[in-house]
CSV table of C-alpha atoms in Angstrom, one decimal:
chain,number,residue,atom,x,y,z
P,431,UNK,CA,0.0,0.0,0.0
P,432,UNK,CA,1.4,3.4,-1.1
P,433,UNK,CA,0.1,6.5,0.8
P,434,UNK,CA,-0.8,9.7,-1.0
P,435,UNK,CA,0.3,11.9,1.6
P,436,UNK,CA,4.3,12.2,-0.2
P,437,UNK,CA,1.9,13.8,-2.9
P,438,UNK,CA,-0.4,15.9,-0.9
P,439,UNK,CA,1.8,17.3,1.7
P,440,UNK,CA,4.7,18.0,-1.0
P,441,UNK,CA,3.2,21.4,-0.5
P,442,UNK,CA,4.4,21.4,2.9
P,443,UNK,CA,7.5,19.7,3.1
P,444,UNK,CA,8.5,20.7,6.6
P,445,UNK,CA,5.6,19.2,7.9
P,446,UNK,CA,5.8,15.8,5.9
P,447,UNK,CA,9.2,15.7,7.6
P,448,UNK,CA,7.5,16.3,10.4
P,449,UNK,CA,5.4,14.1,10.8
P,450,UNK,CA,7.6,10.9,9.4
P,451,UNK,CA,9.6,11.9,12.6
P,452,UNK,CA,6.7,11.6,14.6
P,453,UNK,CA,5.7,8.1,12.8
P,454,UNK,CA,9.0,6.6,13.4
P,455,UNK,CA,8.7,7.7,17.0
P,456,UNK,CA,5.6,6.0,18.0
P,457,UNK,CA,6.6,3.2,15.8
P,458,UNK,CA,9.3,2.7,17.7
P,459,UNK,CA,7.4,3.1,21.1
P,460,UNK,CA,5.3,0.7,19.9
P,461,UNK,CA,8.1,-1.6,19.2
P,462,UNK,CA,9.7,-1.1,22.8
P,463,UNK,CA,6.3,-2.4,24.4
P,464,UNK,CA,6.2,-5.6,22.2
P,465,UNK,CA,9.9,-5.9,23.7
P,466,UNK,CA,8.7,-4.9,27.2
P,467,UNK,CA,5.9,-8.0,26.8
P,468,UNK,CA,8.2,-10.1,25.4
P,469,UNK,CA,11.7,-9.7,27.4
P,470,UNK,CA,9.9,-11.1,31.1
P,471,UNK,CA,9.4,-14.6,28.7
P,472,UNK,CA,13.1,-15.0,27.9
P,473,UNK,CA,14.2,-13.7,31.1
P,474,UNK,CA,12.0,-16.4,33.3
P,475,UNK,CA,13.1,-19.1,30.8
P,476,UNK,CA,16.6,-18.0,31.0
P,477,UNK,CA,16.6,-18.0,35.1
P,478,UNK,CA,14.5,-21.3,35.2
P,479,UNK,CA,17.2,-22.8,32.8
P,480,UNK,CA,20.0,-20.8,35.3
P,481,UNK,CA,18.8,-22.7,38.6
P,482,UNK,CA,18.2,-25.8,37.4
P,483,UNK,CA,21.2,-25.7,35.7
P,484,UNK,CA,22.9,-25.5,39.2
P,485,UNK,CA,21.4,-28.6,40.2
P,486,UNK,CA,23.3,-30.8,37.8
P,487,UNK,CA,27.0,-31.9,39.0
P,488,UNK,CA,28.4,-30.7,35.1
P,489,UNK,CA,31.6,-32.8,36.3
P,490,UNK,CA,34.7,-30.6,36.7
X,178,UNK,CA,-28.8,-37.6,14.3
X,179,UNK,CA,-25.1,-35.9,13.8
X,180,UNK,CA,-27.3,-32.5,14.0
X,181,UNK,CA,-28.8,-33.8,17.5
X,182,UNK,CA,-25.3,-34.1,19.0
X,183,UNK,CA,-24.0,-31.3,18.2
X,184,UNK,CA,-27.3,-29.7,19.8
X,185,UNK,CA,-26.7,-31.6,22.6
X,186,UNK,CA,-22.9,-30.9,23.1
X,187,UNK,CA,-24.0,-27.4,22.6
X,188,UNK,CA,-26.8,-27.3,25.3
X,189,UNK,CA,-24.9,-29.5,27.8
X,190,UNK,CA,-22.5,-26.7,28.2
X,191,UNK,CA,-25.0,-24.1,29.4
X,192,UNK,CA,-27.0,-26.6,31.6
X,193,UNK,CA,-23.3,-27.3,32.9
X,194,UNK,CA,-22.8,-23.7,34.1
X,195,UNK,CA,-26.8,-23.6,35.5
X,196,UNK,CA,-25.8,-26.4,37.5
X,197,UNK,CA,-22.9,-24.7,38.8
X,198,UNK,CA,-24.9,-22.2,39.2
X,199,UNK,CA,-27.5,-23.8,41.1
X,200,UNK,CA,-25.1,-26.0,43.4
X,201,UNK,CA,-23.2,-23.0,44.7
X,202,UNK,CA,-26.5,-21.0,45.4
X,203,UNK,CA,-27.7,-24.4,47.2
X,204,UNK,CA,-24.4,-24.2,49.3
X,205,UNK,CA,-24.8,-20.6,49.7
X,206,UNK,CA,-28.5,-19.6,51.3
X,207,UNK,CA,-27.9,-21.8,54.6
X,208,UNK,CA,-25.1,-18.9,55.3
X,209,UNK,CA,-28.0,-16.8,55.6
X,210,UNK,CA,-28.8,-18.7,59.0
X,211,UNK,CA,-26.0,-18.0,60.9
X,212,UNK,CA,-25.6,-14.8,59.4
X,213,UNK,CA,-27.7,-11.7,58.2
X,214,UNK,CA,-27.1,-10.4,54.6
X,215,UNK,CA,-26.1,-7.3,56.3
X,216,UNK,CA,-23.4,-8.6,58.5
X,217,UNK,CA,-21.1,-9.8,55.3
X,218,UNK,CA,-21.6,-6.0,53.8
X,219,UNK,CA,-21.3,-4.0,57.0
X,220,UNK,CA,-18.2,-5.9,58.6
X,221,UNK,CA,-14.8,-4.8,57.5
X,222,UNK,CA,-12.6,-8.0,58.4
X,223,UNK,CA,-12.6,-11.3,57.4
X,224,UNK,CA,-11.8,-13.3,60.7
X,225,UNK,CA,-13.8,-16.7,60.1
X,226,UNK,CA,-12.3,-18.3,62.9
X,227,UNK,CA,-13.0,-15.2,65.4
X,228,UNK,CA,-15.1,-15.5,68.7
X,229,UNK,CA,-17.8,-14.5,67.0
X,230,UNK,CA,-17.1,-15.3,63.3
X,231,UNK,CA,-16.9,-12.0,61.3
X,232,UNK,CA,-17.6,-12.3,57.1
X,233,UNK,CA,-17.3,-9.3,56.1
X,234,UNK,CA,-16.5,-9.6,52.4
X,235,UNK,CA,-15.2,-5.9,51.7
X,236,UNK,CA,-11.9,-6.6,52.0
X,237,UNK,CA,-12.0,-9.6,49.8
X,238,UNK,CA,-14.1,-7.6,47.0
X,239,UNK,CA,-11.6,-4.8,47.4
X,240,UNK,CA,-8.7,-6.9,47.2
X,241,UNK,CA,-9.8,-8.9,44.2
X,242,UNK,CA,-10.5,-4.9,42.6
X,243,UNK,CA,-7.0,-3.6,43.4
X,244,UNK,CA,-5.7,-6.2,41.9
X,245,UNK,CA,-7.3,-6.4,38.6
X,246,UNK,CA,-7.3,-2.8,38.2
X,247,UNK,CA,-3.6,-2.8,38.5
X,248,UNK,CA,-3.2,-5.3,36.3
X,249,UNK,CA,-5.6,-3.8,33.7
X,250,UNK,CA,-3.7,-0.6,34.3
X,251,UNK,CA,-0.3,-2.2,33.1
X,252,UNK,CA,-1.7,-4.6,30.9
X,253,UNK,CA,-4.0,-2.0,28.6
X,254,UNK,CA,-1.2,-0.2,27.3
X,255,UNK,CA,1.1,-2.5,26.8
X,256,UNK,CA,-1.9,-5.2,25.3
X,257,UNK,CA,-3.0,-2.9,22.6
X,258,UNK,CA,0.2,-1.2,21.9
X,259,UNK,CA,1.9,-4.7,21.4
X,260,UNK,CA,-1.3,-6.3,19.1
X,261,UNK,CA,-0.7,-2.5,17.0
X,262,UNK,CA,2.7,-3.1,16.0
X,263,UNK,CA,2.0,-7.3,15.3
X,264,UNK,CA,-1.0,-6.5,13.0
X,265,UNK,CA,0.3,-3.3,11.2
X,266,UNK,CA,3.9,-2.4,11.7
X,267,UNK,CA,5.7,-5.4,12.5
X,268,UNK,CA,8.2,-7.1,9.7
X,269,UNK,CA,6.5,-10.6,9.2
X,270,UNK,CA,9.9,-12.6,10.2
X,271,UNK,CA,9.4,-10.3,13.4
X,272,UNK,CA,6.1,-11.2,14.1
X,273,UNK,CA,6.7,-14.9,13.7
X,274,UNK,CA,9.2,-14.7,16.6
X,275,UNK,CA,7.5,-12.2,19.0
X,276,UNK,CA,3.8,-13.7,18.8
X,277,UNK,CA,5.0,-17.6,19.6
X,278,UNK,CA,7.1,-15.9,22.6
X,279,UNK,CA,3.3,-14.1,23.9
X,280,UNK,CA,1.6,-17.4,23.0
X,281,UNK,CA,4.2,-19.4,25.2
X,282,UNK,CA,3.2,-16.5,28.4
X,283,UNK,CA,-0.3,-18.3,28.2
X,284,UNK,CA,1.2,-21.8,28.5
X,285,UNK,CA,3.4,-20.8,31.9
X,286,UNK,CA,1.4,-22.7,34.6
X,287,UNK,CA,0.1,-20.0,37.3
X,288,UNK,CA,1.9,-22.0,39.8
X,289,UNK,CA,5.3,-20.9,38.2
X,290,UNK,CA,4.6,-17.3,37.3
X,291,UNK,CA,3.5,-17.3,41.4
X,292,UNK,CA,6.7,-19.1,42.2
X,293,UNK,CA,9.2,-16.3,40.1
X,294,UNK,CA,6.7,-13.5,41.5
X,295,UNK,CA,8.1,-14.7,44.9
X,296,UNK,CA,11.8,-15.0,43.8
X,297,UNK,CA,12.6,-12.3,41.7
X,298,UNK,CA,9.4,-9.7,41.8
X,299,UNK,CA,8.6,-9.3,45.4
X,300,UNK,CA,12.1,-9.1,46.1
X,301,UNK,CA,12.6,-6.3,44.0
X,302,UNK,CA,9.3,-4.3,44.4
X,303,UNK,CA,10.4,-4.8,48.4
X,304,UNK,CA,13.7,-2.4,47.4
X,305,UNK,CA,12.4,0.2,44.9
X,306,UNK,CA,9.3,1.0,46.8
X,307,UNK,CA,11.5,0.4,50.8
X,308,UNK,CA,8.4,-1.7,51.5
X,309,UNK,CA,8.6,-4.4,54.6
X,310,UNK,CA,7.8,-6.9,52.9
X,311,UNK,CA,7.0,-7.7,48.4
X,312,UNK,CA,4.2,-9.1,49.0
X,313,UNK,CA,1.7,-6.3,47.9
X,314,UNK,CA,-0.7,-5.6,45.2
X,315,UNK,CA,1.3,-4.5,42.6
X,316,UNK,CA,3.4,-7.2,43.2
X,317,UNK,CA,0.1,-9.1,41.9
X,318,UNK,CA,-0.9,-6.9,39.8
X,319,UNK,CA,2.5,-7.2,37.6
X,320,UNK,CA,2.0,-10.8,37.0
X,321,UNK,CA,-1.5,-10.6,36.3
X,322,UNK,CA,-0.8,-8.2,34.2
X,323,UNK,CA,1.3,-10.5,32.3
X,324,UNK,CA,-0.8,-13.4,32.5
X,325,UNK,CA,-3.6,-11.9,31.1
X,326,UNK,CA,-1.7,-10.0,27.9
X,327,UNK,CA,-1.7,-13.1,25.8
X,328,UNK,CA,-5.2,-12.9,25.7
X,329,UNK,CA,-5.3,-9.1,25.3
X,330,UNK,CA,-2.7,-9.1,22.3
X,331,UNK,CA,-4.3,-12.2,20.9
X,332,UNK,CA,-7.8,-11.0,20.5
X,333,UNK,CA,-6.9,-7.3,19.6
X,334,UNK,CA,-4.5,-8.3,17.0
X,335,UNK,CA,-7.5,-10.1,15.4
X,336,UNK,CA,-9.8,-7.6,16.2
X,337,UNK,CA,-7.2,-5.0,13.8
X,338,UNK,CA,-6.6,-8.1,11.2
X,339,UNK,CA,-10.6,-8.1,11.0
X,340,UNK,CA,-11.1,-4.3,9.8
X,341,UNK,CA,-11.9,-4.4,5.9
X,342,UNK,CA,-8.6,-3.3,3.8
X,343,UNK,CA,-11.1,-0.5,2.4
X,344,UNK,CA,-10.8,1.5,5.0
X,345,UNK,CA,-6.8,1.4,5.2
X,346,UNK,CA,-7.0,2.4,0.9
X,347,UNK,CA,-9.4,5.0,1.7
X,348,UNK,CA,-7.4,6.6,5.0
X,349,UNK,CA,-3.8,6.3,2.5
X,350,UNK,CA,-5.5,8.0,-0.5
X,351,UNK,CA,-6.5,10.9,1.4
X,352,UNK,CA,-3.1,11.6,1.9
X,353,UNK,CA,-3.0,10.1,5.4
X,354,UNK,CA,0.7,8.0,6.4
X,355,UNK,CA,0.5,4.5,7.4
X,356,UNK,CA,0.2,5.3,11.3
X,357,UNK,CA,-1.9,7.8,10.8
X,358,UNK,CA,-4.2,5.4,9.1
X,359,UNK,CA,-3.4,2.7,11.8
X,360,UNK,CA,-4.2,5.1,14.5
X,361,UNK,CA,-7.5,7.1,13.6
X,362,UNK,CA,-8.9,4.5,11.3
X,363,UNK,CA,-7.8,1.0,11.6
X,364,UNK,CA,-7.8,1.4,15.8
X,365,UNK,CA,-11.0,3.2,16.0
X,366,UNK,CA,-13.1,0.8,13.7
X,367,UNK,CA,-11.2,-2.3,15.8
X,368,UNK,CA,-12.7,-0.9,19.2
X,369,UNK,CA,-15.3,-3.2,20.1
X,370,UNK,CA,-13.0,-5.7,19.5
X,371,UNK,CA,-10.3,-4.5,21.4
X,372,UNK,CA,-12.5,-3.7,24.4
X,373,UNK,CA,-13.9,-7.3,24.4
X,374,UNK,CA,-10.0,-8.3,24.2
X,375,UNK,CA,-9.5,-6.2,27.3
X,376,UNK,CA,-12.9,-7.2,29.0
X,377,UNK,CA,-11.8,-10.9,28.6
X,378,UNK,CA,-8.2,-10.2,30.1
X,379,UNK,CA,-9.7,-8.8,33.0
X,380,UNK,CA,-11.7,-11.9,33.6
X,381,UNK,CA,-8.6,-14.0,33.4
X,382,UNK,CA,-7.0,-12.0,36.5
X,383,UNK,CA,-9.9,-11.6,37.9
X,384,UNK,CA,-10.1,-15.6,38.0
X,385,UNK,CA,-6.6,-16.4,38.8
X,386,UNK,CA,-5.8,-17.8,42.0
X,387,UNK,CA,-2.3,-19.7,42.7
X,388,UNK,CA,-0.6,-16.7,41.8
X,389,UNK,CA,-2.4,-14.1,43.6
X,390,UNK,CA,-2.0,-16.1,46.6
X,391,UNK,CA,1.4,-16.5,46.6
X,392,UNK,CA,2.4,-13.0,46.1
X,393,UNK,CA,-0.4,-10.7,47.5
X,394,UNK,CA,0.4,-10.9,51.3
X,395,UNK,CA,-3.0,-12.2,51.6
X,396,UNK,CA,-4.2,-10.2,54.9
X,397,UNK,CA,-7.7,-9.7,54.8
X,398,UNK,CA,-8.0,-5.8,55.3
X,399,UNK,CA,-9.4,-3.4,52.5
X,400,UNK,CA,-6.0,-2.2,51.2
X,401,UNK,CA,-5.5,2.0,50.7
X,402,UNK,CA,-2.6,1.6,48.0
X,403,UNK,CA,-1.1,-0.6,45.7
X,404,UNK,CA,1.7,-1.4,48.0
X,405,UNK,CA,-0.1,-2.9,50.8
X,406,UNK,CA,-0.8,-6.4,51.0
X,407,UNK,CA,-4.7,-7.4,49.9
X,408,UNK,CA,-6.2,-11.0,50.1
X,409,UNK,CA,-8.9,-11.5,47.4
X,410,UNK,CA,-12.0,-13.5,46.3
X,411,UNK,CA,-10.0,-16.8,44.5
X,412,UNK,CA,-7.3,-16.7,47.0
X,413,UNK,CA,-9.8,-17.0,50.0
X,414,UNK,CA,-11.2,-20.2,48.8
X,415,UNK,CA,-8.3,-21.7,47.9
X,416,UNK,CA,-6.5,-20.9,51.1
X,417,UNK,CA,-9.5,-21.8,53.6
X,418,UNK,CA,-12.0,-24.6,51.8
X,419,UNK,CA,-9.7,-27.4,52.4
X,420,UNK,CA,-9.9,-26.8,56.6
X,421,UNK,CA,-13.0,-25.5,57.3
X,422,UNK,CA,-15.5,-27.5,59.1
X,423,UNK,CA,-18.5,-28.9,56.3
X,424,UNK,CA,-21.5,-27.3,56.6
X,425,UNK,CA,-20.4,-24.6,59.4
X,426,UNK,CA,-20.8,-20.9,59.0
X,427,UNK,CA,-16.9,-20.6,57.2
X,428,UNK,CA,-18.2,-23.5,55.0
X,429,UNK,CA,-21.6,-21.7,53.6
X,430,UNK,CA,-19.3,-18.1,54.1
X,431,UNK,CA,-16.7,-19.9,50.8
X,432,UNK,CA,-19.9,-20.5,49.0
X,433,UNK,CA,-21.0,-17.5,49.4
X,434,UNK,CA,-17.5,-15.9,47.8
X,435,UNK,CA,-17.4,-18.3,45.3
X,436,UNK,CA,-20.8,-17.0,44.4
X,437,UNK,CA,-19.6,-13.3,44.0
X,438,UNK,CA,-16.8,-14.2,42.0
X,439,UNK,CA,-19.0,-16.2,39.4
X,440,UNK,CA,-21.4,-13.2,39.0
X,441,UNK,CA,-18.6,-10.9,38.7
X,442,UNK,CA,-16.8,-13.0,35.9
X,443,UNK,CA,-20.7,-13.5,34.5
X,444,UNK,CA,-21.0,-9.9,33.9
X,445,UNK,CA,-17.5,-9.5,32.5
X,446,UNK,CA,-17.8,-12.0,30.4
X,447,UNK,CA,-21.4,-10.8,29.5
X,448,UNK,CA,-19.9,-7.5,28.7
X,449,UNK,CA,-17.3,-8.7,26.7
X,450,UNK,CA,-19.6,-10.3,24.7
X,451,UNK,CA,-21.3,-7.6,24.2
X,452,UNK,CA,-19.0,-5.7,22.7
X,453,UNK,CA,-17.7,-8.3,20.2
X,454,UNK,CA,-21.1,-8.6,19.1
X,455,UNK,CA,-21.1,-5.1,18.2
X,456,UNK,CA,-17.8,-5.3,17.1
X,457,UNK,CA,-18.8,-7.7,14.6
X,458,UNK,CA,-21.9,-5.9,13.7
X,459,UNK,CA,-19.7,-2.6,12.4
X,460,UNK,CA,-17.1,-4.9,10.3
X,461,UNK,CA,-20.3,-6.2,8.6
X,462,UNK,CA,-21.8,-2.7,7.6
């Protein structure tokens, strides 16, 4: 999908600028949350993995 | 005859729930001997093993609403902003390894996420906030939070996936960019869908027991912030059925909060409903 608004705000460049600062920002926000949802999973694996881990003799 | 069975699985289900319905509100009424409707509103403790027994289930209707509105409070934002950027900004190899990793939050076993509440959350929560002890609501809150988002993201990403691609051409042609277009017209026609995403999340915390137990302090006073310790509906009957004395005061008193917490995930759920119904209604026009 191609969005007009290149086209249409091409009149007003400095806003178009703007607001594809803006977009990134709140794209990226968006991103960090996904990560903020997502991190807790692979840190409780990681630890659960950790301390069991410490359980097993490896052997020396 | 295959139609007959499928109408019979179908109807078995509800006259399931009626039962259930029926057998707690059977266990429930002889409470109503000991005690006066009045006393379990009025009283401001739970002390079921007192001299005289006091039921007051404020605390425990309190508790059970801190709870879940702090983990709706973390939970909404970070819900809908994560099922935003799976349905409309995400790269697809992205999204194929972030939406198994929310899918596998929903297969952690409440006893576990209770357990690393314990070992790692309260701990922490204990230090930031200079509390006595972790154990406090928004130590429950947190993990609620997070064990109700896979349902949150799941449903609202569909809810987003659902809205007609006619409205994202029409949003782009007048000149609008791709978040603009997510935000004030793919979101706002996803709504009912998102809210019955949310409404249904809140019934999963509002449900959940093991956890809540293990990490909420579990006193039975009507807590003033989200640091103190709160005991709530689930909790109660989990902690208390397996010692009380059958058919005494406590016994009908579990009844009568396992009673409260069905009609209180009834009209969630009803709600929820609800809204998807609507939901579903817009999509179509």
């Amino acid at each position: 999908m191609t969005s007009a608004a290149p086209a249409i705000v091409a009149l007003d460049p400095r806003r178009y600028r703007r607001q594809r600062v803006i977009d990134r920002l709140v794209a990226f926000v968006l991103g960090l949350c996904a990560l903020v949802v997502v991190l807790p999973v692979l840190g409780m694996i990681g630890y659960l993995v950790l301390q069991g881990g410490r359980l097993v003799d490896w052997g020396s | 005859m295959v139609e007959r069975f499928v109408f019979l699985c179908g109807i078995s289900s509800v006259v399931i729930v009626a039962l259930i319905f029926l057998f707690l509100l059977r266990d429930t009424v002889p409470l109503f001997r000991f005690v006066p409707l009045a006393h379990l509103w009025q009283k401001r403790n739970w002390y079921p093993i007192s001299e005289p027994e006091v039921f007051g289930v404020v605390p425990l209707i309190m508790g059970t609403l801190w709870v879940t509105a702090g983990a709706i409070l973390v939970a909404l934002p970070l819900g809908i902003a994560t099922a935003i950027f799976l349905a409309e900004l995400c790269p697809r190899w992205l999204r194929e390894v972030l939406k198994p990793l929310i899918e596998l939050l929903a297969a952690v076993p409440s006893v576990v996420m209770g357990f690393l509440g314990l070992v790692l959350l309260a701990p922490w929560v204990k230090q930031i906030f200079a509390l006595p002890t972790g154990l406090c609501v928004l130590t429950g809150s947190i993990l609620l939070a997070f064990m109700g988002l896979p349902t949150i993201v799941t449903i609202a990403e569909d809810a987003i996936n659902a809205v007609p691609n006619d409205f994202r051409y029409a949003s782009l042609a007048l000149g609008a960019t791709p978040l603009q277009t997510t935000l004030r017209a793919v979101v706002p026609a996803a709504r009912s869908g998102i809210l019955a995403a949310v409404l249904l999340g809140l019934g999963r915390s509002i449900g959940e027991t093991m956890t809540v137990m293990m990490v909420t302090g579990n006193a039975g006073v009507i807590p003033r912030s989200f640091t103190e310790p709160a005991r709530t509906l689930t909790a109660t009957i989990a902690a208390e059925m397996g010692e009380t004395v059958h058919y005494s005061a406590h016994y009908h008193a579990l009844f009568f909060v396992g009673f409260l917490l069905l009609v209180m995930t009834f009209i969630i759920n009803f709600l929820s409903d609800l809204a998807l119904g609507r939901g579903h209604r817009v999509v179509r026009k």
